[in-house]
GROMACS .gro file of C-alpha atoms in nm:
model
  427
    1MET     CA    1   0.000   0.000   0.000
    2SER     CA    2   0.136   0.340  -0.094
    3ASN     CA    3   0.143   0.604   0.174
    4GLY     CA    4   0.140   0.894  -0.070
    5GLY     CA    5   0.460   1.039   0.073
    6THR     CA    6   0.332   1.053   0.431
    7ASP     CA    7   0.564   0.928   0.704
    8SER     CA    8   0.450   0.563   0.719
    9SER     CA    9   0.622   0.506   1.056
   10ARG     CA   10   0.344   0.712   1.221
   11ARG     CA   11   0.060   0.541   1.038
   12PRO     CA   12  -0.140   0.233   1.140
   13VAL     CA   13  -0.020  -0.116   1.053
   14GLY     CA   14  -0.234  -0.427   1.020
   15VAL     CA   15  -0.181  -0.796   1.088
   16VAL     CA   16  -0.412  -1.059   0.941
   17ASP     CA   17  -0.398  -1.403   1.101
   18ILE     CA   18  -0.571  -1.687   0.914
   19GLY     CA   19  -0.608  -1.964   1.168
   20SER     CA   20  -0.781  -2.300   1.178
   21ASN     CA   21  -1.076  -2.160   1.373
   22SER     CA   22  -1.074  -1.783   1.320
   23VAL     CA   23  -0.967  -1.521   1.071
   24ARG     CA   24  -0.865  -1.201   1.245
   25LEU     CA   25  -0.757  -0.848   1.155
   26VAL     CA   26  -0.586  -0.631   1.413
   27ILE     CA   27  -0.491  -0.275   1.323
   28TYR     CA   28  -0.229  -0.120   1.552
   29ASP     CA   29  -0.161   0.249   1.593
   30ARG     CA   30   0.187   0.212   1.443
   31LEU     CA   31   0.497  -0.006   1.437
   32THR     CA   32   0.636   0.062   1.783
   33ARG     CA   33   0.767  -0.107   2.098
   34SER     CA   34   0.433  -0.098   2.274
   35PRO     CA   35   0.164  -0.105   2.003
   36VAL     CA   36  -0.200  -0.031   2.081
   37ALA     CA   37  -0.481  -0.202   1.890
   38LEU     CA   38  -0.705   0.049   1.713
   39PHE     CA   39  -0.931  -0.211   1.555
   40ASN     CA   40  -0.978  -0.580   1.621
   41GLU     CA   41  -1.219  -0.795   1.423
   42LYS     CA   42  -1.246  -1.173   1.437
   43SER     CA   43  -1.452  -1.400   1.216
   44LEU     CA   44  -1.495  -1.757   1.346
   45CYS     CA   45  -1.493  -1.947   1.017
   46ALA     CA   46  -1.353  -2.288   1.130
   47ILE     CA   47  -1.175  -2.359   0.803
   48GLY     CA   48  -0.994  -2.645   0.979
   49ARG     CA   49  -1.308  -2.832   1.084
   50ASN     CA   50  -1.299  -3.207   1.005
   51MET     CA   51  -0.951  -3.181   0.851
   52VAL     CA   52  -0.832  -3.504   1.012
   53THR     CA   53  -1.117  -3.686   0.842
   54THR     CA   54  -1.113  -3.510   0.505
   55GLY     CA   55  -0.762  -3.367   0.467
   56MET     CA   56  -0.926  -3.059   0.316
   57LEU     CA   57  -1.024  -2.715   0.436
   58ASP     CA   58  -1.393  -2.685   0.513
   59GLU     CA   59  -1.574  -2.545   0.209
   60ALA     CA   60  -1.827  -2.329   0.393
   61GLY     CA   61  -1.558  -2.208   0.633
   62SER     CA   62  -1.326  -2.119   0.345
   63ASP     CA   63  -1.598  -1.917   0.173
   64ALA     CA   64  -1.667  -1.732   0.499
   65ALA     CA   65  -1.294  -1.664   0.544
   66VAL     CA   66  -1.257  -1.522   0.193
   67ALA     CA   67  -1.558  -1.296   0.253
   68ALA     CA   68  -1.403  -1.177   0.580
   69LEU     CA   69  -1.071  -1.104   0.408
   70ALA     CA   70  -1.246  -0.897   0.141
   71ARG     CA   71  -1.410  -0.696   0.419
   72PHE     CA   72  -1.069  -0.655   0.590
   73ARG     CA   73  -0.936  -0.507   0.265
   74GLU     CA   74  -1.209  -0.241   0.272
   75VAL     CA   75  -1.145  -0.164   0.640
   76THR     CA   76  -0.768  -0.126   0.605
   77GLY     CA   77  -0.811   0.096   0.302
   78ALA     CA   78  -1.057   0.320   0.486
   79VAL     CA   79  -0.832   0.351   0.791
   80GLY     CA   80  -0.522   0.429   0.585
   81VAL     CA   81  -0.312   0.135   0.696
   82SER     CA   82   0.047   0.175   0.576
   83ARG     CA   83   0.130  -0.196   0.561
   84ILE     CA   84  -0.038  -0.532   0.616
   85GLU     CA   85   0.137  -0.846   0.731
   86ALA     CA   86  -0.076  -1.153   0.654
   87VAL     CA   87   0.000  -1.504   0.778
   88ALA     CA   88  -0.173  -1.841   0.763
   89THR     CA   89  -0.117  -2.119   1.014
   90ALA     CA   90  -0.181  -2.491   1.076
   91ALA     CA   91  -0.496  -2.561   0.876
   92VAL     CA   92  -0.374  -2.391   0.559
   93ARG     CA   93  -0.025  -2.544   0.569
   94ASP     CA   94  -0.158  -2.897   0.629
   95ALA     CA   95  -0.464  -2.908   0.402
   96ARG     CA   96  -0.439  -3.062   0.056
   97ASN     CA   97  -0.623  -2.762  -0.085
   98GLY     CA   98  -0.430  -2.507   0.125
   99ASN     CA   99  -0.249  -2.350  -0.172
  100GLU     CA  100  -0.574  -2.308  -0.365
  101PHE     CA  101  -0.726  -2.131  -0.065
  102VAL     CA  102  -0.424  -1.899  -0.035
  103VAL     CA  103  -0.474  -1.782  -0.395
  104ARG     CA  104  -0.837  -1.693  -0.320
  105ALA     CA  105  -0.741  -1.533   0.011
  106ARG     CA  106  -0.465  -1.324  -0.149
  107ASP     CA  107  -0.699  -1.195  -0.417
  108ALA     CA  108  -0.960  -1.103  -0.155
  109LEU     CA  109  -0.718  -0.929   0.082
  110GLY     CA  110  -0.498  -0.771  -0.183
  111VAL     CA  111  -0.161  -0.857  -0.024
  112PRO     CA  112   0.065  -1.167  -0.019
  113ILE     CA  113  -0.007  -1.427   0.249
  114ARG     CA  114   0.278  -1.610   0.418
  115ILE     CA  115   0.213  -1.972   0.516
  116LEU     CA  116   0.398  -2.026   0.842
  117THR     CA  117   0.571  -2.348   0.931
  118GLY     CA  118   0.503  -2.488   1.278
  119GLU     CA  119   0.848  -2.368   1.385
  120ASP     CA  120   0.777  -2.019   1.248
  121GLU     CA  121   0.448  -2.012   1.436
  122ALA     CA  122   0.615  -2.112   1.763
  123ARG     CA  123   0.895  -1.859   1.717
  124LEU     CA  124   0.661  -1.570   1.645
  125ALA     CA  125   0.437  -1.658   1.941
  126GLY     CA  126   0.750  -1.660   2.156
  127GLU     CA  127   0.851  -1.322   2.014
  128GLY     CA  128   0.509  -1.184   2.102
  129VAL     CA  129   0.520  -1.306   2.462
  130LEU     CA  130   0.876  -1.179   2.514
  131ALA     CA  131   0.769  -0.841   2.371
  132ALA     CA  132   0.507  -0.813   2.646
  133ILE     CA  133   0.676  -1.010   2.926
  134PRO     CA  134   1.054  -0.972   2.874
  135ASP     CA  135   1.139  -1.167   3.191
  136ALA     CA  136   0.921  -1.467   3.096
  137ASP     CA  137   1.071  -1.790   3.226
  138GLY     CA  138   0.909  -2.114   3.123
  139VAL     CA  139   0.725  -2.223   2.809
  140VAL     CA  140   0.506  -2.032   2.565
  141GLY     CA  141   0.208  -2.236   2.455
  142ASP     CA  142   0.009  -2.100   2.160
  143LEU     CA  143  -0.313  -2.297   2.120
  144GLY     CA  144  -0.482  -2.238   1.787
  145GLY     CA  145  -0.774  -2.421   1.636
  146GLY     CA  146  -0.551  -2.675   1.463
  147SER     CA  147  -0.224  -2.692   1.651
  148LEU     CA  148  -0.033  -2.625   1.971
  149GLU     CA  149   0.302  -2.448   1.940
  150LEU     CA  150   0.551  -2.477   2.226
  151VAL     CA  151   0.873  -2.283   2.277
  152ALA     CA  152   1.081  -2.248   2.592
  153VAL     CA  153   1.171  -1.890   2.695
  154SER     CA  154   1.418  -1.756   2.949
  155GLY     CA  155   1.644  -1.453   2.983
  156GLY     CA  156   1.476  -1.276   2.694
  157LYS     CA  157   1.557  -1.560   2.452
  158GLN     CA  158   1.376  -1.862   2.319
  159SER     CA  159   1.469  -2.213   2.215
  160VAL     CA  160   1.368  -2.406   1.904
  161GLY     CA  161   0.990  -2.439   1.884
  162HIS     CA  162   0.777  -2.749   1.845
  163THR     CA  163   0.434  -2.794   1.692
  164LEU     CA  164   0.175  -3.055   1.786
  165PRO     CA  165  -0.165  -3.127   1.621
  166PHE     CA  166  -0.362  -3.050   1.937
  167GLY     CA  167  -0.576  -2.753   1.845
  168PRO     CA  168  -0.932  -2.814   1.971
  169LEU     CA  169  -1.084  -2.847   1.622
  170ARG     CA  170  -0.833  -3.110   1.522
  171LEU     CA  171  -0.826  -3.281   1.861
  172MET     CA  172  -1.203  -3.333   1.876
  173ASP     CA  173  -1.182  -3.486   1.528
  174MET     CA  174  -0.892  -3.713   1.629
  175CYS     CA  175  -1.064  -3.844   1.941
  176ASP     CA  176  -1.413  -3.871   1.790
  177GLY     CA  177  -1.552  -3.641   2.059
  178LYS     CA  178  -1.432  -3.852   2.353
  179ILE     CA  179  -1.251  -3.645   2.618
  180GLU     CA  180  -1.068  -3.938   2.778
  181ARG     CA  181  -0.929  -4.038   2.442
  182ALA     CA  182  -0.817  -3.676   2.392
  183ARG     CA  183  -0.619  -3.693   2.717
  184GLY     CA  184  -0.436  -4.001   2.595
  185ILE     CA  185  -0.357  -3.844   2.258
  186VAL     CA  186  -0.217  -3.529   2.420
  187ASP     CA  187  -0.011  -3.727   2.674
  188GLU     CA  188   0.139  -3.942   2.400
  189GLY     CA  189   0.232  -3.637   2.195
  190LEU     CA  190   0.385  -3.447   2.486
  191GLU     CA  191   0.609  -3.742   2.570
  192LYS     CA  192   0.791  -3.678   2.241
  193VAL     CA  193   0.863  -3.310   2.311
  194PRO     CA  194   1.225  -3.269   2.427
  195GLY     CA  195   1.307  -3.045   2.722
  196LEU     CA  196   0.977  -3.056   2.910
  197ASP     CA  197   1.159  -3.208   3.207
  198LYS     CA  198   1.362  -2.885   3.240
  199LEU     CA  199   1.051  -2.671   3.295
  200LYS     CA  200   0.959  -2.796   3.643
  201GLY     CA  201   0.847  -2.511   3.869
  202LYS     CA  202   0.826  -2.260   3.582
  203SER     CA  203   0.534  -2.090   3.407
  204LEU     CA  204   0.312  -2.163   3.110
  205TYR     CA  205   0.262  -1.843   2.912
  206ALA     CA  206  -0.074  -1.917   2.755
  207VAL     CA  207  -0.163  -1.767   2.416
  208GLY     CA  208  -0.477  -1.822   2.210
  209GLY     CA  209  -0.847  -1.743   2.219
  210VAL     CA  210  -0.964  -2.066   2.382
  211TRP     CA  211  -0.714  -2.037   2.666
  212ARG     CA  212  -0.803  -1.670   2.716
  213ASN     CA  213  -1.169  -1.768   2.736
  214ILE     CA  214  -1.087  -2.032   2.999
  215ALA     CA  215  -0.898  -1.769   3.199
  216ARG     CA  216  -1.192  -1.528   3.172
  217ILE     CA  217  -1.428  -1.792   3.313
  218GLN     CA  218  -1.190  -1.860   3.601
  219MET     CA  219  -1.137  -1.488   3.665
  220ASP     CA  220  -1.511  -1.428   3.683
  221GLU     CA  221  -1.557  -1.717   3.922
  222GLY     CA  222  -1.286  -1.585   4.154
  223GLU     CA  223  -1.401  -1.220   4.132
  224HIS     CA  224  -1.046  -1.102   4.066
  225ALA     CA  225  -0.985  -0.736   4.155
  226ILE     CA  226  -0.846  -0.648   3.810
  227ARG     CA  227  -1.045  -0.726   3.495
  228VAL     CA  228  -0.750  -0.734   3.254
  229LEU     CA  229  -0.659  -1.074   3.110
  230HIS     CA  230  -0.300  -0.990   3.017
  231HIS     CA  231  -0.064  -1.124   3.285
  232TYR     CA  232  -0.348  -1.279   3.482
  233GLU     CA  233  -0.194  -1.565   3.681
  234ILE     CA  234  -0.348  -1.895   3.788
  235ALA     CA  235  -0.159  -2.113   4.038
  236ARG     CA  236  -0.089  -2.475   3.947
  237GLU     CA  237  -0.345  -2.653   4.164
  238ARG     CA  238  -0.620  -2.406   4.078
  239ALA     CA  239  -0.543  -2.438   3.708
  240LEU     CA  240  -0.547  -2.819   3.725
  241SER     CA  241  -0.874  -2.842   3.916
  242PHE     CA  242  -1.046  -2.581   3.699
  243THR     CA  243  -0.938  -2.730   3.364
  244ASN     CA  244  -1.043  -3.075   3.484
  245PHE     CA  245  -1.381  -2.929   3.579
  246LEU     CA  246  -1.429  -2.760   3.240
  247ALA     CA  247  -1.326  -3.071   3.049
  248GLY     CA  248  -1.609  -3.259   3.216
  249LEU     CA  249  -1.884  -3.011   3.125
  250GLY     CA  250  -2.129  -3.073   2.845
  251ARG     CA  251  -2.237  -2.820   2.587
  252LYS     CA  252  -2.555  -2.718   2.773
  253SER     CA  253  -2.365  -2.657   3.096
  254LEU     CA  254  -2.102  -2.446   2.919
  255GLU     CA  255  -2.367  -2.240   2.742
  256GLN     CA  256  -2.506  -2.138   3.080
  257ILE     CA  257  -2.175  -1.978   3.182
  258GLU     CA  258  -2.205  -1.609   3.101
  259SER     CA  259  -1.839  -1.550   3.014
  260VAL     CA  260  -1.819  -1.840   2.766
  261THR     CA  261  -1.794  -1.717   2.408
  262ARG     CA  262  -2.076  -1.902   2.238
  263ARG     CA  263  -1.883  -2.003   1.930
  264ARG     CA  264  -1.603  -2.146   2.144
  265VAL     CA  265  -1.834  -2.372   2.347
  266GLU     CA  266  -1.731  -2.695   2.177
  267ALA     CA  267  -1.360  -2.604   2.185
  268ILE     CA  268  -1.331  -2.515   2.555
  269PRO     CA  269  -1.326  -2.872   2.699
  270TYR     CA  270  -1.049  -2.970   2.456
  271GLY     CA  271  -0.850  -2.654   2.526
  272ALA     CA  272  -0.886  -2.733   2.896
  273VAL     CA  273  -0.755  -3.087   2.839
  274VAL     CA  274  -0.446  -2.958   2.656
  275MET     CA  275  -0.369  -2.708   2.934
  276GLU     CA  276  -0.419  -2.967   3.208
  277ARG     CA  277  -0.198  -3.232   3.043
  278LEU     CA  278   0.078  -2.979   2.961
  279ILE     CA  279   0.089  -2.848   3.319
  280LYS     CA  280   0.119  -3.205   3.448
  281ALA     CA  281   0.370  -3.324   3.189
  282ALA     CA  282   0.608  -3.030   3.243
  283LYS     CA  283   0.534  -2.996   3.619
  284LEU     CA  284   0.462  -2.626   3.568
  285GLU     CA  285   0.388  -2.406   3.869
  286ARG     CA  286   0.150  -2.148   3.723
  287VAL     CA  287  -0.030  -2.024   3.414
  288VAL     CA  288   0.026  -1.667   3.296
  289ILE     CA  289  -0.211  -1.537   3.031
  290SER     CA  290  -0.052  -1.331   2.753
  291SER     CA  291  -0.260  -1.105   2.530
  292PHE     CA  292   0.045  -1.077   2.306
  293GLY     CA  293   0.117  -1.369   2.079
  294LEU     CA  294   0.177  -1.447   1.715
  295ARG     CA  295   0.035  -1.124   1.570
  296GLU     CA  296   0.238  -0.905   1.806
  297GLY     CA  297   0.537  -1.129   1.740
  298VAL     CA  298   0.503  -1.051   1.370
  299LEU     CA  299   0.523  -0.678   1.452
  300PHE     CA  300   0.801  -0.718   1.710
  301SER     CA  301   1.015  -0.907   1.459
  302LYS     CA  302   0.998  -0.604   1.227
  303LEU     CA  303   1.134  -0.356   1.482
  304ALA     CA  304   1.490  -0.223   1.477
  305ALA     CA  305   1.718  -0.361   1.750
  306GLU     CA  306   1.720  -0.026   1.932
  307GLU     CA  307   1.340  -0.022   1.953
  308ARG     CA  308   1.319  -0.388   2.060
  309ALA     CA  309   1.559  -0.318   2.347
  310LYS     CA  310   1.330  -0.057   2.507
  311ASP     CA  311   1.142  -0.133   2.829
  312PRO     CA  312   0.783  -0.194   2.708
  313LEU     CA  313   0.619  -0.049   3.021
  314ILE     CA  314   0.821   0.273   3.014
  315ALA     CA  315   0.771   0.304   2.637
  316ALA     CA  316   0.393   0.268   2.676
  317CYS     CA  317   0.366   0.516   2.965
  318GLU     CA  318   0.590   0.768   2.791
  319ASP     CA  319   0.368   0.739   2.483
  320LEU     CA  320   0.059   0.799   2.699
  321SER     CA  321   0.232   1.105   2.846
  322VAL     CA  322   0.295   1.247   2.499
  323ARG     CA  323  -0.062   1.177   2.385
  324PHE     CA  324  -0.256   1.290   2.690
  325GLY     CA  325  -0.026   1.505   2.903
  326ARG     CA  326   0.015   1.880   2.880
  327ASN     CA  327   0.394   1.879   2.849
  328PRO     CA  328   0.578   1.582   2.693
  329ALA     CA  329   0.890   1.666   2.896
  330LEU     CA  330   0.717   1.649   3.235
  331GLY     CA  331   0.757   1.274   3.285
  332ARG     CA  332   1.134   1.288   3.245
  333VAL     CA  333   1.159   1.587   3.477
  334LEU     CA  334   0.956   1.407   3.746
  335ASP     CA  335   1.169   1.097   3.697
  336ARG     CA  336   1.490   1.286   3.769
  337TRP     CA  337   1.336   1.476   4.059
  338THR     CA  338   1.183   1.177   4.238
  339ALA     CA  339   1.468   0.927   4.190
  340PRO     CA  340   1.667   1.046   4.498
  341LEU     CA  341   1.353   1.022   4.713
  342PHE     CA  342   1.346   0.641   4.688
  343PRO     CA  343   1.694   0.510   4.771
  344GLY     CA  344   1.744   0.140   4.825
  345HIS     CA  345   1.440   0.016   4.636
  346ASP     CA  346   1.476  -0.275   4.394
  347LYS     CA  347   1.486  -0.247   4.017
  348GLU     CA  348   1.120  -0.343   3.970
  349PHE     CA  349   0.994  -0.073   4.207
  350ASP     CA  350   1.212   0.182   4.027
  351ARG     CA  351   1.052   0.083   3.694
  352LEU     CA  352   0.707   0.142   3.844
  353ARG     CA  353   0.817   0.477   3.990
  354ARG     CA  354   0.938   0.586   3.646
  355ALA     CA  355   0.615   0.465   3.483
  356ALA     CA  356   0.409   0.662   3.738
  357CYS     CA  357   0.608   0.975   3.655
  358PHE     CA  358   0.504   0.948   3.290
  359LEU     CA  359   0.141   0.882   3.381
  360ALA     CA  360   0.129   1.163   3.637
  361ASP     CA  361  -0.033   1.431   3.418
  362THR     CA  362  -0.244   1.214   3.188
  363GLY     CA  363  -0.567   1.284   3.380
  364TRP     CA  364  -0.554   1.662   3.360
  365ARG     CA  365  -0.838   1.688   3.105
  366GLU     CA  366  -1.090   1.518   3.337
  367HIS     CA  367  -1.328   1.717   3.556
  368PRO     CA  368  -1.149   1.809   3.884
  369ASP     CA  369  -1.415   1.631   4.090
  370HIS     CA  370  -1.351   1.301   3.911
  371ARG     CA  371  -0.983   1.306   3.817
  372ALA     CA  372  -0.873   1.070   4.094
  373GLU     CA  373  -1.143   0.812   4.024
  374LEU     CA  374  -1.107   0.819   3.645
  375SER     CA  375  -0.726   0.820   3.650
  376PHE     CA  376  -0.736   0.519   3.884
  377ILE     CA  377  -0.970   0.331   3.649
  378HIS     CA  378  -0.770   0.423   3.338
  379ALA     CA  379  -0.438   0.310   3.487
  380LEU     CA  380  -0.591  -0.011   3.618
  381ASN     CA  381  -0.728  -0.104   3.275
  382ALA     CA  382  -0.483   0.063   3.035
  383PRO     CA  383  -0.335  -0.151   2.754
  384LEU     CA  384   0.000  -0.175   2.931
  385ILE     CA  385   0.256  -0.452   2.886
  386GLY     CA  386   0.572  -0.532   3.077
  387VAL     CA  387   0.383  -0.520   3.408
  388ASP     CA  388   0.202  -0.780   3.619
  389HIS     CA  389  -0.126  -0.722   3.801
  390ARG     CA  390   0.038  -0.608   4.124
  391GLY     CA  391   0.242  -0.351   3.938
  392ARG     CA  392  -0.066  -0.239   3.746
  393ALA     CA  393  -0.251  -0.198   4.077
  394LEU     CA  394   0.035   0.006   4.225
  395LEU     CA  395   0.026   0.245   3.929
  396ALA     CA  396  -0.353   0.284   3.959
  397LEU     CA  397  -0.328   0.356   4.333
  398ALA     CA  398  -0.047   0.604   4.272
  399MET     CA  399  -0.266   0.792   4.023
  400PHE     CA  400  -0.555   0.792   4.271
  401HIS     CA  401  -0.336   0.951   4.539
  402ARG     CA  402  -0.165   1.185   4.291
  403TYR     CA  403  -0.506   1.348   4.233
  404ASP     CA  404  -0.581   1.340   4.606
  405GLY     CA  405  -0.870   1.096   4.581
  406ASP     CA  406  -1.084   1.044   4.889
  407ASP     CA  407  -1.347   0.788   4.779
  408GLU     CA  408  -1.203   0.481   4.949
  409ARG     CA  409  -1.467   0.254   4.797
  410GLN     CA  410  -1.277   0.283   4.471
  411ILE     CA  411  -0.952   0.148   4.606
  412LYS     CA  412  -1.021  -0.087   4.899
  413ARG     CA  413  -1.063  -0.396   4.684
  414VAL     CA  414  -0.740  -0.329   4.496
  415GLU     CA  415  -0.555  -0.250   4.820
  416ARG     CA  416  -0.663  -0.586   4.961
  417PHE     CA  417  -0.536  -0.756   4.646
  418VAL     CA  418  -0.187  -0.601   4.658
  419GLY     CA  419  -0.143  -0.594   5.036
  420GLU     CA  420  -0.048  -0.317   5.278
  421ASP     CA  421   0.316  -0.280   5.169
  422VAL     CA  422   0.237  -0.217   4.803
  423ALA     CA  423  -0.054   0.013   4.894
  424ARG     CA  424   0.183   0.213   5.112
  425GLN     CA  425   0.442   0.232   4.833
  426ALA     CA  426   0.174   0.373   4.602
  427VAL     CA  427   0.102   0.655   4.848
   0.00000   0.00000   0.00000
C-alpha cells in the first residue's frame, strides 16, 4: 500500500492471522515497541473443521474466510493502513487444498499471504510473549484451532519451537468427541517433546483465544480485583482443578456460563484438556495469560534492534504522556526529581516509579471532581505490557493519590489484592 509520501512510521499497521478456527484483523496504531490495537475484528470461520477426516479445508468455512478477508481489505483501506502483514497457520499449511485457498485469500485481501511453518508459528508466538513479558521464564504455549506451538523462553531468549496437532478443532476430530481419548492423545504427543523435564516449577505463558476464554471464566468465578486478562496468573493446583472441571462439562452446561464465548463452546473442553496435560507433563507451577502472541510477534520481529531493546512499560507510559499530558517533557523531569527520594528500592519498584512519573499528568483533562477516580480506572485497565497485576494496581493507586482521591470505595478492593506494603508504596 502506498502512503502517498506521508511518514508511514506514524501510520497504522495491520496484521491478518488466518487460523484454523478464526480469521482475524488487528490494526495497531503504528509499528512501535508498545503497540495499541485500534481495531480488532475476528470472524470464526472454522476452516480447519474435520480436517483429520477429510484432509481438506472446510468449504463453507473457506468461503466465509474469503468474505471476511475482502471486508478486511475495505477496512484497512478506509483507515489508511500503511502496511499489512498476513499469515496463515496450521490448517492452511496442512490441508491438501491449502495452496488453492491462499490464492483466493490473497486476491480477496490484496496482499501476499505467508504460510507459516510450525516452527515459524512457535517462534513468532515466543517473540510476542517476550515483547510483552521480557522476563518470561518457562514455556510459551500458543493454542490455535488446529495446533499447539511450544517454545521455551528464558532470559529474553527462546529455544527451538515445536508444533503438535492438538488444536481443539483437530483434537475433537482425532478423538471422535471422547474427552478421555483426547487426554491419551495429548499425553502421547507431549512425551515426544524434548526439554519438558527442564521446565519444572516454571510458568506456562498461555496464548490463544480458547485459553483466554478459559482464563476469563476462572477470573469471573474468583471475582479477581483487576479485569484485565493480560498477565493474569493462575496457580498450578487451581489451574489443574479448573481445567479438569471444564473438560467434564457438556455443551448445555457451558452455554449457561455467562463468560463463555458461544462459538467457542465446543472447543473449551479440549483446550482445557491440553492445558491440564501440559501443566502435568512439564510440572509447571502457574499459568500466565498473555494477550500478546503471534500477531504481536510478527510486529516485534519487524522492529529495529534499538526499539526492541526498550522497556515496554516505560515506552507505553511515555507514549501515553505524549498523547494525553500537557507537556511531553514532564515525565522525564519528574523521573529525575523523584529518583533520589526512593533510595534502596529494587529495580522493579524503580521501573514502576518511572512509569508513574510518565502517567502523572495524563488525567488533567478530566473534571477536577472526578480526576482521581477516572485516572485510577484508566491506569488499572490501560493496555500496558511489561507489568504484572500487582504492578498495574500500584500504578492505579499512585494515580488515585496523585489526584488526592478520597473515595475509598474505589480502592479498597485493589488494596486488599496487593497488600499493605504495596498500597503504602503507592502513596
